[in-house]
PDB file of C-alpha atoms and ligand atoms in Angstrom:
ATOM      1  CA  MET F 287     -22.288  14.832   6.646  1.00  0.00           C
ATOM      2  CA  LYS F 288     -19.619  14.914   9.183  1.00  0.00           C
ATOM      3  CA  VAL F 289     -16.077  16.478   8.807  1.00  0.00           C
ATOM      4  CA  LEU F 290     -13.461  15.623  11.466  1.00  0.00           C
ATOM      5  CA  VAL F 291     -10.737  18.284  11.978  1.00  0.00           C
ATOM      6  CA  VAL F 292      -7.269  17.687  12.906  1.00  0.00           C
ATOM      7  CA  GLU F 293      -5.593  20.901  13.891  1.00  0.00           C
ATOM      8  CA  ASP F 294      -3.275  21.627  17.250  1.00  0.00           C
ATOM      9  CA  GLU F 295      -3.618  25.674  16.749  1.00  0.00           C
ATOM     10  CA  VAL F 296      -6.872  25.498  19.021  1.00  0.00           C
ATOM     11  CA  ARG F 297      -8.435  29.232  17.226  1.00  0.00           C
ATOM     12  CA  LEU F 298      -7.709  27.939  13.813  1.00  0.00           C
ATOM     13  CA  ALA F 299      -9.741  24.210  14.233  1.00  0.00           C
ATOM     14  CA  ARG F 300     -12.274  26.497  16.454  1.00  0.00           C
ATOM     15  CA  ALA F 301     -12.859  29.202  13.263  1.00  0.00           C
ATOM     16  CA  LEU F 302     -12.784  26.010  11.369  1.00  0.00           C
ATOM     17  CA  ARG F 303     -15.566  24.129  13.432  1.00  0.00           C
ATOM     18  CA  ARG F 304     -17.647  27.540  14.000  1.00  0.00           C
ATOM     19  CA  GLY F 305     -17.544  27.546   9.678  1.00  0.00           C
ATOM     20  CA  LEU F 306     -17.781  24.483   8.718  1.00  0.00           C
ATOM     21  CA  GLU F 307     -21.784  24.786  11.230  1.00  0.00           C
ATOM     22  CA  ALA F 308     -22.122  27.774   9.635  1.00  0.00           C
ATOM     23  CA  GLU F 309     -21.872  26.035   6.186  1.00  0.00           C
ATOM     24  CA  GLY F 310     -24.205  22.611   7.502  1.00  0.00           C
ATOM     25  CA  PHE F 311     -20.953  20.444   7.884  1.00  0.00           C
ATOM     26  CA  SER F 312     -21.065  18.676  11.810  1.00  0.00           C
ATOM     27  CA  VAL F 313     -17.775  18.836  13.025  1.00  0.00           C
ATOM     28  CA  ASP F 314     -15.376  17.004  15.135  1.00  0.00           C
ATOM     29  CA  LEU F 315     -12.242  18.370  16.134  1.00  0.00           C
ATOM     30  CA  ALA F 316      -9.198  16.687  17.482  1.00  0.00           C
ATOM     31  CA  HIS F 317      -5.423  18.077  18.308  1.00  0.00           C
ATOM     32  CA  ASP F 318      -2.875  16.580  18.421  1.00  0.00           C
ATOM     33  CA  GLY F 319      -1.470  12.810  16.060  1.00  0.00           C
ATOM     34  CA  HIS F 320      -2.701  10.581  18.072  1.00  0.00           C
ATOM     35  CA  GLU F 321      -5.908  11.398  19.112  1.00  0.00           C
ATOM     36  CA  GLY F 322      -6.695  12.201  15.808  1.00  0.00           C
ATOM     37  CA  LEU F 323      -5.951   8.672  14.201  1.00  0.00           C
ATOM     38  CA  HIS F 324      -8.140   7.518  16.887  1.00  0.00           C
ATOM     39  CA  LEU F 325     -11.459   9.324  16.298  1.00  0.00           C
ATOM     40  CA  ALA F 326     -10.855   8.251  12.174  1.00  0.00           C
ATOM     41  CA  LEU F 327     -10.297   4.955  12.446  1.00  0.00           C
ATOM     42  CA  GLU F 328     -13.618   5.182  15.146  1.00  0.00           C
ATOM     43  CA  GLY F 329     -15.597   7.819  13.767  1.00  0.00           C
ATOM     44  CA  ASP F 330     -17.794   7.517  11.018  1.00  0.00           C
ATOM     45  CA  TYR F 331     -16.406  10.553   8.799  1.00  0.00           C
ATOM     46  CA  ASP F 332     -17.160  12.153   4.826  1.00  0.00           C
ATOM     47  CA  ALA F 333     -13.882  14.046   5.199  1.00  0.00           C
ATOM     48  CA  LEU F 334     -11.041  14.962   6.708  1.00  0.00           C
ATOM     49  CA  VAL F 335      -9.261  17.719   7.821  1.00  0.00           C
ATOM     50  CA  LEU F 336      -5.414  17.389   8.661  1.00  0.00           C
ATOM     51  CA  ASP F 337      -2.787  19.148   9.697  1.00  0.00           C
ATOM     52  CA  VAL F 338       0.773  18.325   8.673  1.00  0.00           C
ATOM     53  CA  MET F 339       2.359  19.821  11.834  1.00  0.00           C
ATOM     54  CA  LEU F 340       1.112  17.978  14.612  1.00  0.00           C
ATOM     55  CA  PRO F 341       1.905  17.106  17.806  1.00  0.00           C
ATOM     56  CA  GLY F 342       2.256  13.441  18.781  1.00  0.00           C
ATOM     57  CA  LEU F 343       1.697  11.925  15.591  1.00  0.00           C
ATOM     58  CA  SER F 344       2.099  13.774  11.725  1.00  0.00           C
ATOM     59  CA  GLY F 345      -0.325  14.302   9.869  1.00  0.00           C
ATOM     60  CA  TYR F 346       1.239  12.364   7.036  1.00  0.00           C
ATOM     61  CA  ARG F 347       1.901   9.346   9.640  1.00  0.00           C
ATOM     62  CA  VAL F 348      -1.567   9.434  10.187  1.00  0.00           C
ATOM     63  CA  CYS F 349      -2.920   9.295   6.580  1.00  0.00           C
ATOM     64  CA  GLN F 350      -0.648   6.872   6.123  1.00  0.00           C
ATOM     65  CA  THR F 351      -1.465   4.722   8.854  1.00  0.00           C
ATOM     66  CA  LEU F 352      -5.809   5.114   7.634  1.00  0.00           C
ATOM     67  CA  ARG F 353      -4.808   4.053   4.291  1.00  0.00           C
ATOM     68  CA  ALA F 354      -2.758   1.298   5.693  1.00  0.00           C
ATOM     69  CA  ALA F 355      -5.696   0.208   7.593  1.00  0.00           C
ATOM     70  CA  SER F 356      -7.422   0.682   4.231  1.00  0.00           C
ATOM     71  CA  ASN F 357      -9.553   3.904   5.318  1.00  0.00           C
ATOM     72  CA  TRP F 358     -10.264   5.431   2.425  1.00  0.00           C
ATOM     73  CA  VAL F 359     -12.070   8.758   3.724  1.00  0.00           C
ATOM     74  CA  PRO F 360     -11.383  11.739   1.713  1.00  0.00           C
ATOM     75  CA  VAL F 361      -8.192  13.061   2.782  1.00  0.00           C
ATOM     76  CA  LEU F 362      -7.461  17.234   2.838  1.00  0.00           C
ATOM     77  CA  MET F 363      -4.552  18.304   3.761  1.00  0.00           C
ATOM     78  CA  LEU F 364      -3.087  21.801   5.436  1.00  0.00           C
ATOM     79  CA  SER F 365       1.394  22.188   5.661  1.00  0.00           C
ATOM     80  CA  ALA F 366       2.034  25.114   6.853  1.00  0.00           C
ATOM     81  CA  LYS F 367       3.544  26.816   4.204  1.00  0.00           C
ATOM     82  CA  ASP F 368       4.611  26.374   0.814  1.00  0.00           C
ATOM     83  CA  GLY F 369       8.122  24.690   0.202  1.00  0.00           C
ATOM     84  CA  GLU F 370       8.017  23.208   3.873  1.00  0.00           C
ATOM     85  CA  TYR F 371       6.705  19.916   2.591  1.00  0.00           C
ATOM     86  CA  ASP F 372       6.472  19.091  -0.804  1.00  0.00           C
ATOM     87  CA  GLU F 373       2.864  18.164  -2.328  1.00  0.00           C
ATOM     88  CA  ALA F 374       4.156  15.380  -4.299  1.00  0.00           C
ATOM     89  CA  ASP F 375       5.087  13.990  -1.070  1.00  0.00           C
ATOM     90  CA  GLY F 376       1.447  14.061   0.716  1.00  0.00           C
ATOM     91  CA  LEU F 377      -0.527  13.159  -2.246  1.00  0.00           C
ATOM     92  CA  ASP F 378       2.263   9.290  -2.559  1.00  0.00           C
ATOM     93  CA  ILE F 379       1.205   9.333   1.379  1.00  0.00           C
ATOM     94  CA  GLY F 380      -2.378   8.841  -0.079  1.00  0.00           C
ATOM     95  CA  ALA F 381      -4.003  12.415   0.409  1.00  0.00           C
ATOM     96  CA  ASP F 382      -6.675  13.115  -1.826  1.00  0.00           C
ATOM     97  CA  ASP F 383      -5.804  16.839  -1.937  1.00  0.00           C
ATOM     98  CA  TYR F 384      -3.204  19.861  -0.605  1.00  0.00           C
ATOM     99  CA  LEU F 385      -3.611  23.320   0.897  1.00  0.00           C
ATOM    100  CA  THR F 386      -1.515  25.356   1.409  1.00  0.00           C
ATOM    101  CA  LYS F 387      -1.272  28.499   5.249  1.00  0.00           C
ATOM    102  CA  PRO F 388      -2.742  30.748   4.979  1.00  0.00           C
ATOM    103  CA  PHE F 389      -5.464  29.932   2.812  1.00  0.00           C
ATOM    104  CA  SER F 390      -8.374  31.470   2.471  1.00  0.00           C
ATOM    105  CA  TYR F 391     -11.275  29.784   3.942  1.00  0.00           C
ATOM    106  CA  VAL F 392     -13.575  29.750   0.551  1.00  0.00           C
ATOM    107  CA  VAL F 393     -11.289  28.063  -0.995  1.00  0.00           C
ATOM    108  CA  LEU F 394     -10.713  25.102   1.956  1.00  0.00           C
ATOM    109  CA  VAL F 395     -14.705  24.780   1.924  1.00  0.00           C
ATOM    110  CA  ALA F 396     -14.223  24.596  -2.255  1.00  0.00           C
ATOM    111  CA  ARG F 397     -11.994  21.969  -2.317  1.00  0.00           C
ATOM    112  CA  LEU F 398     -14.435  20.032   0.413  1.00  0.00           C
ATOM    113  CA  ARG F 399     -17.187  20.538  -1.239  1.00  0.00           C
ATOM    114  CA  ALA F 400     -15.199  18.445  -4.544  1.00  0.00           C
ATOM    115  CA  LEU F 401     -14.162  16.062  -2.102  1.00  0.00           C
ATOM    116  CA  LEU F 402     -17.144  15.091  -1.448  1.00  0.00           C
ATOM    117  CA  ARG F 403     -18.193  14.859  -4.499  1.00  0.00           C
ATOM    118  CA  ARG F 404     -16.071  12.302  -5.136  1.00  0.00           C
ATOM    119  CA  GLY F 405     -16.541  10.211  -2.218  1.00  0.00           C
ATOM    120  CA  ALA F 406     -14.118   7.941  -0.925  1.00  0.00           C
ATOM    121  CA  PRO F 407     -12.207   5.973  -4.343  1.00  0.00           C
ATOM    122  CA  GLU F 408     -10.725   2.359  -3.060  1.00  0.00           C
ATOM    123  CA  ARG F 409      -7.107   3.776  -4.300  1.00  0.00           C
ATOM    124  CA  PRO F 410      -4.422   1.315  -2.194  1.00  0.00           C
ATOM    125  CA  VAL F 411      -1.927   3.035  -1.241  1.00  0.00           C
ATOM    126  CA  VAL F 412       0.473  -0.119   0.550  1.00  0.00           C
ATOM    127  CA  LEU F 413      -0.191  -3.368  -1.511  1.00  0.00           C
ATOM    128  CA  ALA F 414      -0.912  -5.886   0.571  1.00  0.00           C
ATOM    129  CA  ALA F 415      -0.826  -9.560   0.512  1.00  0.00           C
ATOM    130  CA  GLY F 416      -2.132 -10.876   4.390  1.00  0.00           C
ATOM    131  CA  ASP F 417       0.847  -9.285   6.530  1.00  0.00           C
ATOM    132  CA  LEU F 418       2.901  -9.027   3.374  1.00  0.00           C
ATOM    133  CA  THR F 419       3.174  -5.759   2.403  1.00  0.00           C
ATOM    134  CA  LEU F 420       5.169  -3.244  -0.269  1.00  0.00           C
ATOM    135  CA  ASP F 421       4.728   0.435   0.129  1.00  0.00           C
ATOM    136  CA  PRO F 422       5.161   1.654  -4.216  1.00  0.00           C
ATOM    137  CA  ALA F 423       6.203   5.050  -2.429  1.00  0.00           C
ATOM    138  CA  THR F 424       8.549   4.440   0.162  1.00  0.00           C
ATOM    139  CA  ARG F 425       9.348   1.035  -1.710  1.00  0.00           C
ATOM    140  CA  ALA F 426       9.655  -0.504   1.607  1.00  0.00           C
ATOM    141  CA  VAL F 427       8.132  -4.054   1.831  1.00  0.00           C
ATOM    142  CA  ARG F 428       7.445  -5.508   5.329  1.00  0.00           C
ATOM    143  CA  ARG F 429       6.274  -8.925   6.791  1.00  0.00           C
ATOM    144  CA  GLY F 430       4.495  -7.669   9.401  1.00  0.00           C
ATOM    145  CA  GLU F 431       6.589  -5.361  11.356  1.00  0.00           C
ATOM    146  CA  ASP F 432       9.839  -7.568  10.005  1.00  0.00           C
ATOM    147  CA  GLU F 433      11.123  -4.902   6.817  1.00  0.00           C
ATOM    148  CA  ILE F 434      12.798  -6.603   3.839  1.00  0.00           C
ATOM    149  CA  ALA F 435      15.793  -5.501   1.643  1.00  0.00           C
ATOM    150  CA  LEU F 436      15.462  -5.938  -2.117  1.00  0.00           C
ATOM    151  CA  THR F 437      17.010  -5.330  -5.478  1.00  0.00           C
ATOM    152  CA  PRO F 438      15.265  -3.734  -7.922  1.00  0.00           C
ATOM    153  CA  ARG F 439      14.150  -6.455  -9.335  1.00  0.00           C
ATOM    154  CA  GLU F 440      13.212  -8.311  -7.369  1.00  0.00           C
ATOM    155  CA  PHE F 441      11.201  -5.637  -6.148  1.00  0.00           C
ATOM    156  CA  ALA F 442       9.460  -5.123  -9.490  1.00  0.00           C
ATOM    157  CA  LEU F 443       8.994  -8.964  -9.080  1.00  0.00           C
ATOM    158  CA  LEU F 444       7.170  -8.949  -5.715  1.00  0.00           C
ATOM    159  CA  GLU F 445       5.160  -5.713  -7.232  1.00  0.00           C
ATOM    160  CA  LEU F 446       4.487  -7.306 -10.115  1.00  0.00           C
ATOM    161  CA  LEU F 447       2.656 -10.424  -8.050  1.00  0.00           C
ATOM    162  CA  MET F 448       1.481  -8.836  -5.278  1.00  0.00           C
ATOM    163  CA  ARG F 449      -1.050  -6.121  -8.028  1.00  0.00           C
ATOM    164  CA  ARG F 450      -2.157  -9.930  -9.232  1.00  0.00           C
ATOM    165  CA  ARG F 451      -2.927 -11.458  -6.286  1.00  0.00           C
ATOM    166  CA  GLY F 452      -4.241 -14.700  -6.164  1.00  0.00           C
ATOM    167  CA  GLU F 453      -3.313 -15.115  -9.785  1.00  0.00           C
ATOM    168  CA  VAL F 454      -1.052 -16.528 -12.008  1.00  0.00           C
ATOM    169  CA  VAL F 455       0.749 -14.878 -14.628  1.00  0.00           C
ATOM    170  CA  PRO F 456       2.490 -16.419 -16.887  1.00  0.00           C
ATOM    171  CA  LYS F 457       6.194 -16.034 -17.344  1.00  0.00           C
ATOM    172  CA  SER F 458       5.978 -14.178 -20.814  1.00  0.00           C
ATOM    173  CA  GLN F 459       4.318 -11.190 -19.119  1.00  0.00           C
ATOM    174  CA  ILE F 460       6.279 -11.389 -16.009  1.00  0.00           C
ATOM    175  CA  LEU F 461       9.209 -11.307 -18.379  1.00  0.00           C
ATOM    176  CA  GLY F 462       8.065  -8.275 -20.727  1.00  0.00           C
ATOM    177  CA  GLY F 463       6.750  -6.448 -17.522  1.00  0.00           C
ATOM    178  CA  VAL F 464       9.945  -6.674 -15.106  1.00  0.00           C
ATOM    179  CA  TRP F 465      12.677  -7.292 -17.867  1.00  0.00           C
ATOM    180  CA  ASP F 466      12.084  -6.013 -21.360  1.00  0.00           C
ATOM    181  CA  SER F 467       9.811  -7.051 -24.450  1.00  0.00           C
ATOM    182  CA  HIS F 468      12.532  -7.501 -25.717  1.00  0.00           C
ATOM    183  CA  TYR F 469      14.469 -10.163 -23.234  1.00  0.00           C
ATOM    184  CA  SER F 470      15.616 -12.487 -25.434  1.00  0.00           C
ATOM    185  CA  GLY F 471      18.041 -14.403 -22.281  1.00  0.00           C
ATOM    186  CA  ASP F 472      17.079 -17.061 -20.928  1.00  0.00           C
ATOM    187  CA  PRO F 473      13.696 -17.698 -19.529  1.00  0.00           C
ATOM    188  CA  ASN F 474      14.743 -19.407 -16.289  1.00  0.00           C
ATOM    189  CA  VAL F 475      15.897 -15.854 -15.419  1.00  0.00           C
ATOM    190  CA  VAL F 476      12.301 -15.857 -13.963  1.00  0.00           C
ATOM    191  CA  GLU F 477      12.415 -18.553 -11.282  1.00  0.00           C
ATOM    192  CA  VAL F 478      15.761 -17.519 -10.336  1.00  0.00           C
ATOM    193  CA  TYR F 479      14.407 -14.319  -9.090  1.00  0.00           C
ATOM    194  CA  VAL F 480      11.691 -15.945  -7.748  1.00  0.00           C
ATOM    195  CA  GLY F 481      13.589 -18.021  -5.714  1.00  0.00           C
ATOM    196  CA  TYR F 482      16.028 -15.144  -4.645  1.00  0.00           C
ATOM    197  CA  LEU F 483      12.243 -13.375  -3.550  1.00  0.00           C
ATOM    198  CA  ARG F 484      11.123 -17.099  -1.581  1.00  0.00           C
ATOM    199  CA  ARG F 485      14.871 -16.871  -0.038  1.00  0.00           C
ATOM    200  CA  LYS F 486      13.991 -12.908   1.335  1.00  0.00           C
ATOM    201  CA  VAL F 487       9.808 -12.642   1.850  1.00  0.00           C
ATOM    202  CA  ASP F 488       9.028 -16.906   2.933  1.00  0.00           C
ATOM    203  CA  THR F 489      11.629 -19.028   4.431  1.00  0.00           C
ATOM    204  CA  PRO F 490      13.102 -16.690   6.571  1.00  0.00           C
ATOM    205  CA  PHE F 491       9.904 -16.525   8.131  1.00  0.00           C
ATOM    206  CA  GLY F 492       8.503 -20.047   7.234  1.00  0.00           C
ATOM    207  CA  ARG F 493       5.805 -19.289   4.968  1.00  0.00           C
ATOM    208  CA  ARG F 494       4.930 -20.033   0.682  1.00  0.00           C
ATOM    209  CA  ALA F 495       3.133 -17.609  -0.396  1.00  0.00           C
ATOM    210  CA  LEU F 496       5.260 -18.532  -3.898  1.00  0.00           C
ATOM    211  CA  GLU F 497       4.093 -20.564  -5.787  1.00  0.00           C
ATOM    212  CA  THR F 498       5.824 -22.097  -9.195  1.00  0.00           C
ATOM    213  CA  VAL F 499       2.758 -23.154 -11.360  1.00  0.00           C
ATOM    214  CA  ARG F 500       4.368 -25.552 -13.687  1.00  0.00           C
ATOM    215  CA  GLY F 501       4.325 -24.655 -16.976  1.00  0.00           C
ATOM    216  CA  VAL F 502       2.426 -21.954 -16.759  1.00  0.00           C
ATOM    217  CA  GLY F 503       3.470 -19.343 -14.551  1.00  0.00           C
ATOM    218  CA  TYR F 504       3.879 -17.974 -11.320  1.00  0.00           C
ATOM    219  CA  ARG F 505       0.930 -16.974  -8.270  1.00  0.00           C
ATOM    220  CA  LEU F 506       1.672 -15.185  -5.049  1.00  0.00           C
ATOM    221  CA  ALA F 507      -0.847 -16.417  -2.745  1.00  0.00           C
ATOM    222  CA  ALA F 508      -3.659 -13.494  -1.870  1.00  0.00           C
ATOM    223  CA  ASP F 509      -2.901 -14.272   1.913  1.00  0.00           C
ATOM    224  CA  GLY F 510      -0.049 -13.737   1.812  1.00  0.00           C
ATOM    225  CA  GLY F 511       1.226 -17.430   2.512  1.00  0.00           C
TER     226      GLY F 511
HETATM  227 CA1  LIG C   1       0.206  22.015  13.456  1.00  0.00          CA
END
């Protein structure tokens, strides 16, 4: 079992390596965020122990970048002290577990073993269709590097279509999912909102990701158009 420890406190990092090696793990160390991210992307690790406060790039950014690159290595995050960061933040950006310093070494090993047993489930944090991405946690939508501002209703419509990218989603299901199941207004509201979305995520970029399938519903091209 190969574990990467990303921790800038050198003594703590070395102590972790000694301890984990004694448990039979093979351990690599990185002391800043950039080095940690590089090793995590290049190496084939079974798990990461990732400090939150790191020079260069924070543990959050490292984890987020890994998930955005579809790397689902199990991540155990370490934070400096309780309350400094919200545990939910760490879990939202794709960490699998969270431990507050100072921690008991026995607890760390137990949590690590539990993560390794679970393995790396494919659990996309950020939805992607080609270069069109939507992050349900931060509510950010992007075309490549360009951030796109959407209204809450437009966001909900795009999220629904992205979760089912490549499929034709019937208009009735869109009405039920994005408006509500008792919506009794004009069903053409869906066409109107798809038009709004096209003007934000497609037209400015010369794309045609949002298709109208006449008489049936709408489809978002899986490759982003
Ligand atoms: Ca640190």
